[in-house]
PDB file of C-alpha atoms in Angstrom:
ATOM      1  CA  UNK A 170     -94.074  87.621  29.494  1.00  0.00           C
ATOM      2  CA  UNK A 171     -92.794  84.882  31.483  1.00  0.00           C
ATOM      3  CA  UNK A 172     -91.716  80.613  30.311  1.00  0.00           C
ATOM      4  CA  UNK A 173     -94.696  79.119  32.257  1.00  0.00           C
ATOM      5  CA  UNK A 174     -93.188  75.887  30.576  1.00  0.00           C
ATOM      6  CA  UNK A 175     -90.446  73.773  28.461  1.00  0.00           C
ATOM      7  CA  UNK A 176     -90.676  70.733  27.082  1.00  0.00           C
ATOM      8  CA  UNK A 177     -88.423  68.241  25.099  1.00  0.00           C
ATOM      9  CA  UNK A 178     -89.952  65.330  23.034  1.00  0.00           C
ATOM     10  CA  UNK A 179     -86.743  62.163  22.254  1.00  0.00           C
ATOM     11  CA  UNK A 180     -87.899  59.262  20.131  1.00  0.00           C
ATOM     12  CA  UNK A 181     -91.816  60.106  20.561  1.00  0.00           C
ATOM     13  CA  UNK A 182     -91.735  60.746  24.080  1.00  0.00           C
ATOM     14  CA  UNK A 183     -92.424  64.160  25.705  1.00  0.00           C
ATOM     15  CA  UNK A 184     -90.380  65.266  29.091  1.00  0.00           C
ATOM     16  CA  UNK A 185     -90.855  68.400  31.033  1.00  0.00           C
ATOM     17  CA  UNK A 186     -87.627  70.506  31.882  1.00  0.00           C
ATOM     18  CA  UNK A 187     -87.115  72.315  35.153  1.00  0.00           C
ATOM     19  CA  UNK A 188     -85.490  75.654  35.101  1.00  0.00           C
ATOM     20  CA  UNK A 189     -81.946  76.035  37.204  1.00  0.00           C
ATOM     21  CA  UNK A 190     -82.002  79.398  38.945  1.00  0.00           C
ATOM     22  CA  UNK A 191     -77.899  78.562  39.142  1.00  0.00           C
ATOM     23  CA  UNK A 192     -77.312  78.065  35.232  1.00  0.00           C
ATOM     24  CA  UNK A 193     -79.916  80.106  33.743  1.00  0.00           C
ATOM     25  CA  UNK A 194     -81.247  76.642  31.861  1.00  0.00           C
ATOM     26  CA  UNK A 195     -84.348  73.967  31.757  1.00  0.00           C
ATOM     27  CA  UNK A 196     -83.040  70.600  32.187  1.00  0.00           C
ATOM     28  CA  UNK A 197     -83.819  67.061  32.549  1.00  0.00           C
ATOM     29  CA  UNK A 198     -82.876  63.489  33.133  1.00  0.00           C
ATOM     30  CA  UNK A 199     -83.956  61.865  30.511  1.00  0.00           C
ATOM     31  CA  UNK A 200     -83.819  57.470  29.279  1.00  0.00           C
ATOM     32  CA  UNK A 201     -81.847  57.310  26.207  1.00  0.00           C
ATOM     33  CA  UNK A 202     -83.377  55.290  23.175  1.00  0.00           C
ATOM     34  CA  UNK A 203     -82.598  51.710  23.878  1.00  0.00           C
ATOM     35  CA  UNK A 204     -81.321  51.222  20.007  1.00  0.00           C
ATOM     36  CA  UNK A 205     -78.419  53.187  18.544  1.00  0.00           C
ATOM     37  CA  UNK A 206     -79.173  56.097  16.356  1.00  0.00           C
ATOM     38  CA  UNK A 207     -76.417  55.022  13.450  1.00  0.00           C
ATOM     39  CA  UNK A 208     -79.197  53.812  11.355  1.00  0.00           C
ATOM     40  CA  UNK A 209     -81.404  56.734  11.684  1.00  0.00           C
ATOM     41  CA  UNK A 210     -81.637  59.402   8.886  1.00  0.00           C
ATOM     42  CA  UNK A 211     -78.218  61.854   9.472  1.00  0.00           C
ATOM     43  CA  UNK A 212     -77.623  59.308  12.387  1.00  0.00           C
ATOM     44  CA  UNK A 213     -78.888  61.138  15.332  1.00  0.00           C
ATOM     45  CA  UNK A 214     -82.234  61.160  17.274  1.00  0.00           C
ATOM     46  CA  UNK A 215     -83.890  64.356  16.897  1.00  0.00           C
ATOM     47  CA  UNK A 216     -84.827  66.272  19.826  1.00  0.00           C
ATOM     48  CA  UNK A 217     -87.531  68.838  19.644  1.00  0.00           C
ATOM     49  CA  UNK A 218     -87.764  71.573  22.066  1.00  0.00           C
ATOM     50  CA  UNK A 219     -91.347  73.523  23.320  1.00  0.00           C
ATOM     51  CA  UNK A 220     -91.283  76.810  25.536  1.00  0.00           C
ATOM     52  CA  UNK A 221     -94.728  78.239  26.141  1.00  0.00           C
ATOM     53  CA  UNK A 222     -95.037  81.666  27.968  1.00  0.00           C
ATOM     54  CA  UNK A 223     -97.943  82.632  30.338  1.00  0.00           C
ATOM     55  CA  UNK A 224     -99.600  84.115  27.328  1.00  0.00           C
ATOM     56  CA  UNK A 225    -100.010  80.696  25.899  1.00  0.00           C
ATOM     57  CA  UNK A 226     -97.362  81.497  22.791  1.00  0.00           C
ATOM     58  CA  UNK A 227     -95.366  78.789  21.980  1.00  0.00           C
ATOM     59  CA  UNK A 228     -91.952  78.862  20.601  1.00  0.00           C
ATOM     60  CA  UNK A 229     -90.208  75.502  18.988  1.00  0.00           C
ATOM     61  CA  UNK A 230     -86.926  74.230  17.637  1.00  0.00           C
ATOM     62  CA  UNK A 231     -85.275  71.258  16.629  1.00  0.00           C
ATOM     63  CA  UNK A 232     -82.319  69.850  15.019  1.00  0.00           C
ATOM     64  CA  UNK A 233     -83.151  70.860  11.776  1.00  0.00           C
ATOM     65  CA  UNK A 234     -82.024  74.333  13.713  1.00  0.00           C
ATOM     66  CA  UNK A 235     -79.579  73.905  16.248  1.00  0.00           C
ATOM     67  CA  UNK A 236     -76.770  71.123  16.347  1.00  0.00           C
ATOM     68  CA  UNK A 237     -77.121  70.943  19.719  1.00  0.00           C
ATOM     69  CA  UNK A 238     -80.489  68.858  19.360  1.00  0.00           C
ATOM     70  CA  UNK A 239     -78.889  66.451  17.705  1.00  0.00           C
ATOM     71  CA  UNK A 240     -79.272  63.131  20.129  1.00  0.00           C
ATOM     72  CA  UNK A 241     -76.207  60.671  19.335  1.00  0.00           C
ATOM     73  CA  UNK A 242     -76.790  56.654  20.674  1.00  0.00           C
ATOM     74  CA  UNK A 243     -73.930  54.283  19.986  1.00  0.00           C
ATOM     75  CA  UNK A 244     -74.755  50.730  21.070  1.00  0.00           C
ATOM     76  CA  UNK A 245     -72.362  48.939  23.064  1.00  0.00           C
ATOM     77  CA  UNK A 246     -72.466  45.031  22.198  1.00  0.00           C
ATOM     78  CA  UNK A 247     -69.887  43.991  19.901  1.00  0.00           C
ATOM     79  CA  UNK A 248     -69.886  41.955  16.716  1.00  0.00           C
ATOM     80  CA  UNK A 249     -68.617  38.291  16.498  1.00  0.00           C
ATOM     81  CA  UNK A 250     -66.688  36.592  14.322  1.00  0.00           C
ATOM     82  CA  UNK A 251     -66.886  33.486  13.057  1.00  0.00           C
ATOM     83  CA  UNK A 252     -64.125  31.604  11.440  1.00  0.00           C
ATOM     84  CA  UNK A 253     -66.073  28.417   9.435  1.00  0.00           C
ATOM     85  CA  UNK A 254     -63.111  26.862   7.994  1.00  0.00           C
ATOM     86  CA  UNK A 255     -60.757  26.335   7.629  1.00  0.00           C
ATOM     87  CA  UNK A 256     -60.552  24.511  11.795  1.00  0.00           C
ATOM     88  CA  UNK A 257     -57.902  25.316  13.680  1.00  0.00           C
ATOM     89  CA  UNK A 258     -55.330  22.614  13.735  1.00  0.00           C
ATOM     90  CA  UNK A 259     -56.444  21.294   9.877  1.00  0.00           C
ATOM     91  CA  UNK A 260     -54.323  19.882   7.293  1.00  0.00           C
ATOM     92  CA  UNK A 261     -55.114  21.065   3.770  1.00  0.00           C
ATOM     93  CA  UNK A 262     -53.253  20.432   0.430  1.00  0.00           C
ATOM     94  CA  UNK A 263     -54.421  23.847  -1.182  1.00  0.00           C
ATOM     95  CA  UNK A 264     -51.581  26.088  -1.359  1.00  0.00           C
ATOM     96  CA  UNK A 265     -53.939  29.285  -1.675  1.00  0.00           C
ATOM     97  CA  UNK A 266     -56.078  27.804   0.953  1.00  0.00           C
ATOM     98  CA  UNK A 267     -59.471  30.473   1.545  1.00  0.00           C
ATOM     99  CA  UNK A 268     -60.887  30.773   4.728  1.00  0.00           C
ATOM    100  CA  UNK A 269     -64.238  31.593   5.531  1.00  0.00           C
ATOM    101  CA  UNK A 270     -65.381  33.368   8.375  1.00  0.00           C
ATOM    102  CA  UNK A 271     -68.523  35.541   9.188  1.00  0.00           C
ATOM    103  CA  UNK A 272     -68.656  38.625  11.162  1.00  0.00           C
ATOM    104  CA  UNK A 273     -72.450  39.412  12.675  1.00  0.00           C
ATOM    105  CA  UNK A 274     -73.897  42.496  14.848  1.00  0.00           C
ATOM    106  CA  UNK A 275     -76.886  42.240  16.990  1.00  0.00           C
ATOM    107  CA  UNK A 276     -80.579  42.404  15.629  1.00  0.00           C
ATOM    108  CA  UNK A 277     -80.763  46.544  15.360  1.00  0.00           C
ATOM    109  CA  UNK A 278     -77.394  46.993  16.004  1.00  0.00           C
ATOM    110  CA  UNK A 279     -75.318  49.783  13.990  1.00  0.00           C
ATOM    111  CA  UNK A 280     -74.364  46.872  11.481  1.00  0.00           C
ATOM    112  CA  UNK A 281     -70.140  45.574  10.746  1.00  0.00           C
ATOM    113  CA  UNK A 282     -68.155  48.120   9.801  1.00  0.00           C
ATOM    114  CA  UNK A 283     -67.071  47.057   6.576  1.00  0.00           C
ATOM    115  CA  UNK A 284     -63.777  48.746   6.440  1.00  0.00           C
ATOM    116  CA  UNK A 285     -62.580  47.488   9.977  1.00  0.00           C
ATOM    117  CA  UNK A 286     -62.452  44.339   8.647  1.00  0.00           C
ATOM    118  CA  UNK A 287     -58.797  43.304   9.050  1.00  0.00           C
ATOM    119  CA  UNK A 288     -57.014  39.972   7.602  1.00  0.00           C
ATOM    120  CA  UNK A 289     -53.710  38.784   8.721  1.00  0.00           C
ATOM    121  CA  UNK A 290     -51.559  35.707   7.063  1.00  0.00           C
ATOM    122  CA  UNK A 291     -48.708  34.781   9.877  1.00  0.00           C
ATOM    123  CA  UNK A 292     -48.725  38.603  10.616  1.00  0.00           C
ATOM    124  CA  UNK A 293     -49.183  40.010   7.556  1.00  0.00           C
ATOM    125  CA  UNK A 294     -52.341  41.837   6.682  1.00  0.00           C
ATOM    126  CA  UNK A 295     -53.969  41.121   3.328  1.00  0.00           C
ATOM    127  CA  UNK A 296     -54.782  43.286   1.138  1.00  0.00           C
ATOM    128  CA  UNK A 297     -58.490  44.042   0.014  1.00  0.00           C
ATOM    129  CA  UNK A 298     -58.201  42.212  -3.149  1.00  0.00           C
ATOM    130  CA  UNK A 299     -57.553  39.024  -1.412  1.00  0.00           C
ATOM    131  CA  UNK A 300     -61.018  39.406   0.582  1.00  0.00           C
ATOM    132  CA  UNK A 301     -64.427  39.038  -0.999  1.00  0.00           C
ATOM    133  CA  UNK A 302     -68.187  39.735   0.850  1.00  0.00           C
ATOM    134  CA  UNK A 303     -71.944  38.954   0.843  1.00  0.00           C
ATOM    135  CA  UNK A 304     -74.289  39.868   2.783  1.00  0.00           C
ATOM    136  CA  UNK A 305     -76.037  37.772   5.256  1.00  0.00           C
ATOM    137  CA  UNK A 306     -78.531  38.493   8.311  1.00  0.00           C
ATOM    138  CA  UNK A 307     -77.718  40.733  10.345  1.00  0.00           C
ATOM    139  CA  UNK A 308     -73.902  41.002   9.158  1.00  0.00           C
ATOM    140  CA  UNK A 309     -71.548  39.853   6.139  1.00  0.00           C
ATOM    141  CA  UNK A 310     -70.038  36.512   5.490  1.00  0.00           C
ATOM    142  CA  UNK A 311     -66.444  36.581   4.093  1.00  0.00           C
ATOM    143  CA  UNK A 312     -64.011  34.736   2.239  1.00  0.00           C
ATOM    144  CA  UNK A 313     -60.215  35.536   2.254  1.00  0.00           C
ATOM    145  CA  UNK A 314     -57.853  33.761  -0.353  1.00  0.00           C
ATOM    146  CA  UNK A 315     -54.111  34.761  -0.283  1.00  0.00           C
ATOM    147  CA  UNK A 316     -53.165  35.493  -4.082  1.00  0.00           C
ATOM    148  CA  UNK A 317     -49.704  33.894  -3.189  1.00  0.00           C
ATOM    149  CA  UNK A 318     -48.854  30.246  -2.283  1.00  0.00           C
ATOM    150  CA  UNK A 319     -48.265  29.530   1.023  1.00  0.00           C
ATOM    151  CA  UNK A 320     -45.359  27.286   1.959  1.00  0.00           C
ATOM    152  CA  UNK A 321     -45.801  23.906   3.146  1.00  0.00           C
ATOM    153  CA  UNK A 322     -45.964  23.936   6.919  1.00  0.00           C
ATOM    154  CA  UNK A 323     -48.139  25.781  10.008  1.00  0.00           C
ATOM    155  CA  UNK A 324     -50.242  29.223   8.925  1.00  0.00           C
ATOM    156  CA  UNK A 325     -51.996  31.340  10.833  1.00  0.00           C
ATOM    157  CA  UNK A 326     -54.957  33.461   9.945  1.00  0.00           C
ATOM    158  CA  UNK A 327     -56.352  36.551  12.476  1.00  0.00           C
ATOM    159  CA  UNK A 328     -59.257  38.286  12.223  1.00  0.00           C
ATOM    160  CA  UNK A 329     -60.461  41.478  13.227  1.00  0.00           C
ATOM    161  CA  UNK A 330     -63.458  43.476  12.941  1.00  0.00           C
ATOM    162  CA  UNK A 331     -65.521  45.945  14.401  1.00  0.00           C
ATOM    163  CA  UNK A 332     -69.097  47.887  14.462  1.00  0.00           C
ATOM    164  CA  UNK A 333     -70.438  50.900  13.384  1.00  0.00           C
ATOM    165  CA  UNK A 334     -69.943  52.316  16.433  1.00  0.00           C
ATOM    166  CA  UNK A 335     -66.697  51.209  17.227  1.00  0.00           C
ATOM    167  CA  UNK A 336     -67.253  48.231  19.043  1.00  0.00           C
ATOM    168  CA  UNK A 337     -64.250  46.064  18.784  1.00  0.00           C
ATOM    169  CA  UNK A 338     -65.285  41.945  18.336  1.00  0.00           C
ATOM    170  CA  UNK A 339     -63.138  39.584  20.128  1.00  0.00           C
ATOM    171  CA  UNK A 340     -60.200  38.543  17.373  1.00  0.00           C
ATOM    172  CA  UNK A 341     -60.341  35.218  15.957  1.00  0.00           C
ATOM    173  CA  UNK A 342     -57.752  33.391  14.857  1.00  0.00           C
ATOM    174  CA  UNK A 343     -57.334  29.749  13.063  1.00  0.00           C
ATOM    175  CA  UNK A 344     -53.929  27.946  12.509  1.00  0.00           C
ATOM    176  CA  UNK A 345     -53.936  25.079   9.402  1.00  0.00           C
ATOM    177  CA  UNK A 346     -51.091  23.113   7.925  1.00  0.00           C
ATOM    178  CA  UNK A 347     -50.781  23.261   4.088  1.00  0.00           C
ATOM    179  CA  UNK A 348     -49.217  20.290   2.455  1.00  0.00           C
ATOM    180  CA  UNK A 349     -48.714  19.633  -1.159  1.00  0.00           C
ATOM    181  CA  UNK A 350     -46.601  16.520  -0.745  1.00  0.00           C
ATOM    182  CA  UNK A 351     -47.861  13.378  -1.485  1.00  0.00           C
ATOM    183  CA  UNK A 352     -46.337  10.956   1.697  1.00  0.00           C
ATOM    184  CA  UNK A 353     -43.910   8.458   0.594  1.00  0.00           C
ATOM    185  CA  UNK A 354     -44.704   4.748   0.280  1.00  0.00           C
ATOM    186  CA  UNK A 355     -41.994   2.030  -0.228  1.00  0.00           C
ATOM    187  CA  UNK A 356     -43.244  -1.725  -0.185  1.00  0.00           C
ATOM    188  CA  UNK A 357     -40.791  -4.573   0.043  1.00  0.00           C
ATOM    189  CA  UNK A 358     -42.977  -7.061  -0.033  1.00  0.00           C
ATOM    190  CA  UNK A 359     -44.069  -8.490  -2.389  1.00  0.00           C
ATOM    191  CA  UNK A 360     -42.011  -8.083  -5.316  1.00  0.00           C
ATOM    192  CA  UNK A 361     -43.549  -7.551  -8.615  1.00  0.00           C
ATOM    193  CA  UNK A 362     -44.167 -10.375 -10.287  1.00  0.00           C
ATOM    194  CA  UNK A 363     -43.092 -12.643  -7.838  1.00  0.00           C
ATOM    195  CA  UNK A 364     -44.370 -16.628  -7.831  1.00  0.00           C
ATOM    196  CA  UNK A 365     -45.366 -17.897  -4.004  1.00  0.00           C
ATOM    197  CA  UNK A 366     -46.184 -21.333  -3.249  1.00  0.00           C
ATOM    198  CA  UNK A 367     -48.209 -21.177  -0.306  1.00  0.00           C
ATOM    199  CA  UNK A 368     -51.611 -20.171   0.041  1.00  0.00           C
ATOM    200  CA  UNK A 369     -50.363 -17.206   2.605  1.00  0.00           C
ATOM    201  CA  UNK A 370     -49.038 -13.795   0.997  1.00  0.00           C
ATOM    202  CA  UNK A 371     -46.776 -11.454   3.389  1.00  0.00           C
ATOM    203  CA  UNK A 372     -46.472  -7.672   2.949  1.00  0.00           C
ATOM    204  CA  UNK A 373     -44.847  -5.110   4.240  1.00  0.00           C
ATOM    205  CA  UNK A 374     -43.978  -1.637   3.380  1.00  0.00           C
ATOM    206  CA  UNK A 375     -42.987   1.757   4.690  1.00  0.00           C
ATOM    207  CA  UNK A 376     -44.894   5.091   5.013  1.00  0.00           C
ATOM    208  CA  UNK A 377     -44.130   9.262   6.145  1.00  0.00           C
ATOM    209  CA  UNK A 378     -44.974  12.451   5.474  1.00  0.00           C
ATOM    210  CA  UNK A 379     -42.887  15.332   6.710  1.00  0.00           C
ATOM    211  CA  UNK A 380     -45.684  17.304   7.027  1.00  0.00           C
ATOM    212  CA  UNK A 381     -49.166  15.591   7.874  1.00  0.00           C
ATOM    213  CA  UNK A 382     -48.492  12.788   9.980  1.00  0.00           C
ATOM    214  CA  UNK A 383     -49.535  10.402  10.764  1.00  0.00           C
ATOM    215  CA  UNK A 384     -50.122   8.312   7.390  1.00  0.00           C
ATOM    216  CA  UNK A 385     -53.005   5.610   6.888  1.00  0.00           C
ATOM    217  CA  UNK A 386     -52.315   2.933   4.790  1.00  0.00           C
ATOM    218  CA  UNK A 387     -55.339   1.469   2.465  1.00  0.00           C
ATOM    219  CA  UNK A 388     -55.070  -1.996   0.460  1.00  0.00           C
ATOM    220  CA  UNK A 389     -57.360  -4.029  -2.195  1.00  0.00           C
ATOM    221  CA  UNK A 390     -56.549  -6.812  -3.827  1.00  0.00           C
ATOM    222  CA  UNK A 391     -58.020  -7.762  -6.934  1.00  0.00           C
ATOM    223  CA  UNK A 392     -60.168  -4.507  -6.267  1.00  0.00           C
ATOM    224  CA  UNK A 393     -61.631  -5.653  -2.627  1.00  0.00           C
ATOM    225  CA  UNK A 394     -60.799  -3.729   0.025  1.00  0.00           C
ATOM    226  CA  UNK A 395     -58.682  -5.630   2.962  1.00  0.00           C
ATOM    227  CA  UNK A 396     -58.226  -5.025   6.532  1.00  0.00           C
ATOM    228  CA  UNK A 397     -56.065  -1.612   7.349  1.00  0.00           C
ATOM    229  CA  UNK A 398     -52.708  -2.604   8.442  1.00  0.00           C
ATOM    230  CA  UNK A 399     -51.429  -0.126  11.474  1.00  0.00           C
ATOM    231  CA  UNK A 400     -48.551   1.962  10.739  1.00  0.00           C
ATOM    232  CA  UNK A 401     -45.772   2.029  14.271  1.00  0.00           C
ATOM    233  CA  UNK A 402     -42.633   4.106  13.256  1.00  0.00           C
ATOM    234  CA  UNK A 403     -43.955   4.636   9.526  1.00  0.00           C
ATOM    235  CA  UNK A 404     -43.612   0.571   8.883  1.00  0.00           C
ATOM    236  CA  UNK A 405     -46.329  -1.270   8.470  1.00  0.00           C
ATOM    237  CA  UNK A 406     -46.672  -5.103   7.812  1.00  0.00           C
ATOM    238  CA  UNK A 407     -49.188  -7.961   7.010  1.00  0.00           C
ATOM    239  CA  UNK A 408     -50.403 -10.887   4.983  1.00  0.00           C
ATOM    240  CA  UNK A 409     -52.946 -12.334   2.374  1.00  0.00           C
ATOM    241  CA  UNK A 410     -54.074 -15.432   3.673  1.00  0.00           C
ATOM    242  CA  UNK A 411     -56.447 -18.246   2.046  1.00  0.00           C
ATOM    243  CA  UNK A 412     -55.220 -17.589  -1.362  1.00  0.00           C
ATOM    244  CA  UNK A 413     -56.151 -19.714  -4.149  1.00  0.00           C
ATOM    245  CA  UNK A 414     -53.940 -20.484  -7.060  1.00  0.00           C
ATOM    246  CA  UNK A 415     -54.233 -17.856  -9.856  1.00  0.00           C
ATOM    247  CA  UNK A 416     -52.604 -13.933 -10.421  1.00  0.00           C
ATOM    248  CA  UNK A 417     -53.040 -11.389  -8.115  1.00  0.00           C
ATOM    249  CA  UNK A 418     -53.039  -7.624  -7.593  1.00  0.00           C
ATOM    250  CA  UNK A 419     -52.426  -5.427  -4.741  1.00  0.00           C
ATOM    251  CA  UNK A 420     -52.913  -1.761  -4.984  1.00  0.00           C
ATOM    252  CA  UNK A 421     -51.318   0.317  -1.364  1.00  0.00           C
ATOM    253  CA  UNK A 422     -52.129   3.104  -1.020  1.00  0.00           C
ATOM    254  CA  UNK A 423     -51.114   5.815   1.856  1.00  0.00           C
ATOM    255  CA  UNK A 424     -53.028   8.997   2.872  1.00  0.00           C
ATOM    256  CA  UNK A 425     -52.014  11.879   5.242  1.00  0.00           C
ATOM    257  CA  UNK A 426     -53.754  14.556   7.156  1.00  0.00           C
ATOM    258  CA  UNK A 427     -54.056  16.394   4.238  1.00  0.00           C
ATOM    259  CA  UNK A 428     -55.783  13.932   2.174  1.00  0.00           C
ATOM    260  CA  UNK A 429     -52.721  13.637  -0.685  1.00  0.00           C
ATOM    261  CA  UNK A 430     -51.988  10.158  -1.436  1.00  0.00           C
ATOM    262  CA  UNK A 431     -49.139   7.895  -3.050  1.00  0.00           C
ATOM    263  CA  UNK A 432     -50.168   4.293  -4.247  1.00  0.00           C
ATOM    264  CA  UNK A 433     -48.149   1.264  -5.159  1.00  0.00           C
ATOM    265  CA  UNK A 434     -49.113  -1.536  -7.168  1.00  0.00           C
ATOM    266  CA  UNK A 435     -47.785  -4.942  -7.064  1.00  0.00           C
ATOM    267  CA  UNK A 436     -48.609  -7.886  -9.068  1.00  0.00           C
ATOM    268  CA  UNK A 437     -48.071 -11.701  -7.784  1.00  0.00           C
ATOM    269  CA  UNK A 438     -49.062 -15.444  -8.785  1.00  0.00           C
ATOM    270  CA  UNK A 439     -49.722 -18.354  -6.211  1.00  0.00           C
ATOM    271  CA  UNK A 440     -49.103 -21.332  -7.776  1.00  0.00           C
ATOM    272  CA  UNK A 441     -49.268 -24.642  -5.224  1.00  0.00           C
ATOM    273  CA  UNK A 442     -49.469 -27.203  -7.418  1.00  0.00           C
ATOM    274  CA  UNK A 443     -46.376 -29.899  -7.470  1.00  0.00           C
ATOM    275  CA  UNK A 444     -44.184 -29.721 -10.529  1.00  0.00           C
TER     276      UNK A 444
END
């Protein structure tokens, strides 16, 4: 008996083969399944294969069978990462800063390879104790916290990851300042406890931060907020005006980058009457 026909059936769909008098075999072009076969049971399309004779007997197989019907898709689009915070070019007082970053595939993609996921701290990779998971659509969000301090000064984080498949995402990086210093605040003026005769107070003071420049200065007195004095060169200067007699208190108090503060109080009488 003679084949009178083959036939191979991919993802549902049948397609006839055409024997090659040169090879001895029935081939095909055939479209390849648009979605990547990683998720599918054993992770491979199965390809069944029909030869029917001119006696109408039909023969099949299958990868349950042969290993050669086995149909492997990878996809090709890669994942993306996300770093949420911290933003490059932050200042942050937390010496163990985290940062948190996600790390998504495409909608029926072959899903992040969880153990491609790759930290680095200024070069350094971290270890897998230092980085935590959950799941989220379509990928994992992530949250990496160094178990040592980090010095005071610029850090950088990078980020890599890939796919099931081995689709590489673009690396992400984000570089942060960690300060743990509160700035330094000097005022000269006024004195503590000093006694003015005039209805108009002057201050002035100085401000810096080695790390989180520049510094914002913030003053009340007798707990209401006044007008922000700028800071040139880490001085600042300035004056209560329309003062009636009676005590006072001034509270200063400086803030960097980082949001760590220093405050200074002074206390001060205006007294105008004439002895």
């Amino acid at each position: 008996m003679a084949i009178q026909t083959v036939r191979a059936q991919v993802n549902g769909q049948w397609y006839t083969l055409s024997y090659n008098s040169q090879n001895g075999k029935y081939e095909a072009s055939i479209t390849a399944p648009g979605q990547t076969s990683y998720n599918l049971p054993g992770g491979y399309y199965n390809v069944t294969v029909e030869a029917t004779n001119t006696a109408g007997t039909t023969g099949t197989a299958d990868a349950s069978t042969l290993d050669g019907l086995k149909l492997y898709v990878h996809e090709t689009v890669a994942p993306v990462i996300t770093i949420l915070s911290p933003s490059s070019g932050a200042h942050v007082a937390n010496a163990q800063q985290p940062v948190v970053f996600t790390v998504t595939d495409e909608t029926g993609g072959s899903g992040v390879d969880l153990d491609s996921v790759v930290v680095e701290l200024d070069g350094v990779q971290a270890s897998s104790s230092e980085i935590t998971h959950s799941a989220i659509t379509n990928g994992y969000s992530f949250t990496y916290t160094p178990a040592q301090a980090m010095g005071d000064g610029p850090h950088t984080v990078t980020i890599n990851a890939s796919d099931n498949d081995g689709n590489a995402a673009a690396e992400k990086s984000t570089t942060f300042t960690v300060d743990t210093v509160p700035p330094a605040l000097n005022i000269t003026a006024p004195t503590e406890g000093e006694i003015f005769a005039t209805s108009t107070v002057a201050y002035a003071g100085t401000t810096n931060d080695a790390t989180s420049s520049p510094v914002t200065i913030a003053i009340t007195l007798n707990g209401e907020p006044q007008t922000a004095p700028t800071v040139s060169g880490g001085a600042f200067s300035g004056s209560f005006t329309g003062l009636s007699d009676g005590a006072y208190t001034a509270v200063f108090k400086a803030t960097d980058a980082a949001g760590k503060s220093s405050s200074v109080t002074r206390n001060f009488t205006v007294d105008t009457s004439v002895p």
